[in-house]
Short mmCIF file of C-alpha atoms and ligand atoms in Angstrom, two decimals:
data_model
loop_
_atom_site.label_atom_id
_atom_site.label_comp_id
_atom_site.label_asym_id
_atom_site.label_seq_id
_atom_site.Cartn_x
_atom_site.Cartn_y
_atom_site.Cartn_z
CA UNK A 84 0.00 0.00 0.00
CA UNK A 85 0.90 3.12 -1.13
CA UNK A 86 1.76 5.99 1.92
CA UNK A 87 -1.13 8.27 1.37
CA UNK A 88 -3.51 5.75 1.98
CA UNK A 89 -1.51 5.63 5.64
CA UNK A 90 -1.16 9.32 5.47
CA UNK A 91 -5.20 9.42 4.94
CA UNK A 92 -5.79 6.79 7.81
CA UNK A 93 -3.85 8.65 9.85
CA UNK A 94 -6.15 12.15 9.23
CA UNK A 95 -9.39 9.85 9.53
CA UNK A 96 -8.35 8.73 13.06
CA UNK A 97 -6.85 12.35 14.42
CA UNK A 98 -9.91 14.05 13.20
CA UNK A 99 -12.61 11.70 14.58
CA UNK A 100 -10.18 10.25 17.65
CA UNK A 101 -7.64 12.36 18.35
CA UNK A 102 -3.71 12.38 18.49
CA UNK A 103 -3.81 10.64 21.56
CA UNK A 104 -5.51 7.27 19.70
CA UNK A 105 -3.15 7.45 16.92
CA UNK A 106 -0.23 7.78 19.25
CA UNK A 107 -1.08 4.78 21.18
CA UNK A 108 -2.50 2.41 17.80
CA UNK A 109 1.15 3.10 16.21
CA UNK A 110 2.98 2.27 19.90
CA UNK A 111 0.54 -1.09 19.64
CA UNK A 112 1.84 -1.83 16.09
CA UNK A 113 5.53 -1.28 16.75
CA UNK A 114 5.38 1.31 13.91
CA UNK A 115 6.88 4.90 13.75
CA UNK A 116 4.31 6.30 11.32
CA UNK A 117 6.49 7.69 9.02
CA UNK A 118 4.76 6.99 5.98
CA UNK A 119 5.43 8.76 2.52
CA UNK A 120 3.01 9.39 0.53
CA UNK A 121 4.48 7.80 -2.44
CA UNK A 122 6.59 5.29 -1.32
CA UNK A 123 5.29 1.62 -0.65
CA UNK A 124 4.61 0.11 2.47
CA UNK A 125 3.38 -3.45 3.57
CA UNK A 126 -0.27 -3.82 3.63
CA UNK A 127 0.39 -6.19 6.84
CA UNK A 128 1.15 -2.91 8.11
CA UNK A 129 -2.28 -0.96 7.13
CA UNK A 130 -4.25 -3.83 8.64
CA UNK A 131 -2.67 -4.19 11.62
CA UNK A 132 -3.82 -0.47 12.29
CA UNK A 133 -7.04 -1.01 11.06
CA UNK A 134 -7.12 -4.16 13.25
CA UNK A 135 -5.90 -1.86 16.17
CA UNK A 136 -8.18 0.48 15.70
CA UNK A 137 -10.89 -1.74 15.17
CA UNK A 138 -10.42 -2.57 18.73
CA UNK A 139 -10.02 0.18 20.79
CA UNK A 140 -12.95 2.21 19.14
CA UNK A 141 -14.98 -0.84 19.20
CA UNK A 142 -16.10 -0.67 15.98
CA UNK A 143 -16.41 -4.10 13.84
CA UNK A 144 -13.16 -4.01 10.85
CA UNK A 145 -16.09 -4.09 7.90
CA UNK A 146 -17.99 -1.42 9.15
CA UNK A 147 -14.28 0.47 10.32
CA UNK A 148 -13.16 -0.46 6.01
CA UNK A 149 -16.26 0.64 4.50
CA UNK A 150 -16.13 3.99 6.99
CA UNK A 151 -12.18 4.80 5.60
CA UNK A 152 -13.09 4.23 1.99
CA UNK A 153 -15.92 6.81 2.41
CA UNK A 154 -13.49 9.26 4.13
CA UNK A 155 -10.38 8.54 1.69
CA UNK A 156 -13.03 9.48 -1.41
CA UNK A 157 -13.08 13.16 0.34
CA UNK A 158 -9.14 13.30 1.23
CA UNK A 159 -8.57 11.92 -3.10
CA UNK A 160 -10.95 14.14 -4.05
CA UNK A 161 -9.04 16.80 -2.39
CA UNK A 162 -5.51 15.94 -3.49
CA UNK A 163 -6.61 15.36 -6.80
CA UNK A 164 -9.77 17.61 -7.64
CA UNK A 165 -9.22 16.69 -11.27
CA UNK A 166 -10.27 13.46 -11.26
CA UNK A 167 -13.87 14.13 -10.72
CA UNK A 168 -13.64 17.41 -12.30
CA UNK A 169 -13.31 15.36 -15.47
CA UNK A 170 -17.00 13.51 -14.83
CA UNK A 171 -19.97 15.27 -14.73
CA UNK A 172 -22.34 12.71 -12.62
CA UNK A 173 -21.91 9.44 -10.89
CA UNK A 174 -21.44 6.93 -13.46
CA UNK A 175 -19.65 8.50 -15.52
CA UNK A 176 -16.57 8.95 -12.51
CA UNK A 177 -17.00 5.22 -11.67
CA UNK A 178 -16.66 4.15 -15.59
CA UNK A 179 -13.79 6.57 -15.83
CA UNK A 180 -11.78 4.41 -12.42
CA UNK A 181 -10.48 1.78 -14.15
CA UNK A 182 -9.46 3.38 -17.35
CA UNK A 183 -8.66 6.87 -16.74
CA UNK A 184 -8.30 7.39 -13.19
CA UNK A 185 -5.78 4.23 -12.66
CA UNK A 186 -3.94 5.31 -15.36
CA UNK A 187 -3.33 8.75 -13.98
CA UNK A 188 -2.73 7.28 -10.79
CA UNK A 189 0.43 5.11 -12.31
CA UNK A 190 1.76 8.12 -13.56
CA UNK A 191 1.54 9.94 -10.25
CA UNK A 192 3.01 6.58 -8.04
CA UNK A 193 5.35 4.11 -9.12
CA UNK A 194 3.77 0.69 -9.29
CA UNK A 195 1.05 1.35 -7.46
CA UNK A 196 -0.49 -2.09 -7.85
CA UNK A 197 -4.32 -1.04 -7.99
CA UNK A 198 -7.53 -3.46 -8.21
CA UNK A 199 -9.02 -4.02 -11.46
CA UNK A 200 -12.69 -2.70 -12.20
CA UNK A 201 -15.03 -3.87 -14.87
CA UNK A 202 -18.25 -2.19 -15.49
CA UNK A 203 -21.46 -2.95 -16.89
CA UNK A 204 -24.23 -0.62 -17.43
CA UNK A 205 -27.60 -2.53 -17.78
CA UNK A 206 -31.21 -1.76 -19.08
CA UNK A 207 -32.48 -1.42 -15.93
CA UNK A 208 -30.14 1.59 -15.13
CA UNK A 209 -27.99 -0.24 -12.71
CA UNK A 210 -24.51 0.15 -12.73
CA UNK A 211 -22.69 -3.39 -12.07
CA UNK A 212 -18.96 -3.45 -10.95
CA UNK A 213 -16.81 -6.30 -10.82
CA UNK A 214 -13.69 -6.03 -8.89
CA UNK A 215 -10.95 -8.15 -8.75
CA UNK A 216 -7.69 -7.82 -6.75
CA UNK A 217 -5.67 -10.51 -4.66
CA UNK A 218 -6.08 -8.01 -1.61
CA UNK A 219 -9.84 -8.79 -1.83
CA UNK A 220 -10.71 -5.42 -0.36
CA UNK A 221 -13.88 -5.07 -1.63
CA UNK A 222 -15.46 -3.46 1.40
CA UNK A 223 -12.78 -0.46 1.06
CA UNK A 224 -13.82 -0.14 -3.01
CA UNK A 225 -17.65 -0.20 -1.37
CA UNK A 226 -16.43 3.25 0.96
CA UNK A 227 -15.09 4.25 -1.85
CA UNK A 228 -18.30 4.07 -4.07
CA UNK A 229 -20.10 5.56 -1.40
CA UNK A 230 -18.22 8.46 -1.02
CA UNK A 231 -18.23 9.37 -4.55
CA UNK A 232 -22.17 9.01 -4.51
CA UNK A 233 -22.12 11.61 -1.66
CA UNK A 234 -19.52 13.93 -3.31
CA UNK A 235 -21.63 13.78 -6.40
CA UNK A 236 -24.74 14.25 -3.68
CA UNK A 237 -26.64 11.08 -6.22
CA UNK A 238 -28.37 8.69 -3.32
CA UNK A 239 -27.22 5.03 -4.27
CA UNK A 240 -28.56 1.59 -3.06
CA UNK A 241 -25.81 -0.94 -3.54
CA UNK A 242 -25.65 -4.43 -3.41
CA UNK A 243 -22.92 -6.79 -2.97
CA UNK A 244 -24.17 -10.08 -3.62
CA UNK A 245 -21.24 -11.89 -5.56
CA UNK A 246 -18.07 -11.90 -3.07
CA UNK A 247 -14.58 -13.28 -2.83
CA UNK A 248 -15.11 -13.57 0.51
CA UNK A 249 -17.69 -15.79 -0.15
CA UNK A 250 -15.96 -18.27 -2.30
CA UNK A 251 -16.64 -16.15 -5.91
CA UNK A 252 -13.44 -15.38 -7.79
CA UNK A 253 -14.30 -11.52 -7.77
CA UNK A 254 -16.71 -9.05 -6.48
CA UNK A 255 -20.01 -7.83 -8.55
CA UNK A 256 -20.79 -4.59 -7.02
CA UNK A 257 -24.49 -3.20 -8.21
CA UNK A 258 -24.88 0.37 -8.10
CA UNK A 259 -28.40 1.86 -8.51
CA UNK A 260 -29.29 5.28 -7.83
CA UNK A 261 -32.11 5.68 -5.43
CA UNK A 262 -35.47 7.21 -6.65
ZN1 ZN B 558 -16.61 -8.66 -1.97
#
């Protein structure tokens, strides 16, 4: 994992917790918490601090994944206003990930080894997403999703019935705006 999504964990967890929680969850992972943004770190390393946090805030890991890929969309959006600058609505920005976005994103980080998003627009107006990636983080592409529906203020209902955590070989991720 690249630093700034340590950097941006970091920020999530000073700004709803404090210093004082970060302090102690990188003195309970042995970890200085020197991250650069980009610069590559082990991903042992990012879920261990989730982990930790997950703990002392007593918050379940999904719902503490999900919650930090809705918060990272804010802290991207932020460092890089010209991704979504580029998409007028919704699906447009999530068609635009795997193409477009990922590819700006290699040119910004060296290897930044990045999931891999299909999409399917069907007749009923859904938007279906397939994700694939050996770190099987689906629930932090679902935060992710989520915070782009709120940054383009477009209500979603999304369902995540095909899962790698469930034995499927990817992750079908259906995206339907609410009426
Ligand atoms: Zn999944």
């Amino acid at each position: 994992m690249k630093g700034v999504i340590f950097n941006i964990l970091e920020e999530m967890v000073i700004d709803r917790c404090g210093l004082d929680v970060w302090s102690e969850l990188l003195e309970e992972c042995q970890t200085e918490g020197i991250y650069t943004a980009g610069e590559s770190y082990p991903d042992s390393e990012l879920l261990a601090l989730v982990d930790k946090a997950s703990q002392s805030l007593e918050i379940p890991v999904p719902t503490l994944i999900t919650g930090f890929g809705e918060f990272m969309f804010g802290q991207l959006v932020e460092r890089y206003p010209i991704f979504v600058e580029q998409s007028p609505d919704l699906f447009t920005f999530l068609k635009s990930v795997d193409s477009v976005i990922h590819m700006e994103v290699r040119k910004l980080y060296d290897s930044p080894n990045l999931p891999e998003f299909t999409c399917f627009e069907k007749d009923d107006g859904t938007l279906l997403m397939e994700y694939r990636s050996p770190r099987r983080l689906c629930l932090l592409a679902e935060g992710l999703i989520r915070g782009a529906a709120s940054h383009y203020a477009t209500p979603i209902q999304l369902t995540h019935a095909v899962c790698m955590h469930r034995g499927d070989d990817h992750c079908a991720l259906e995206i339907k705006v609410a009426a």
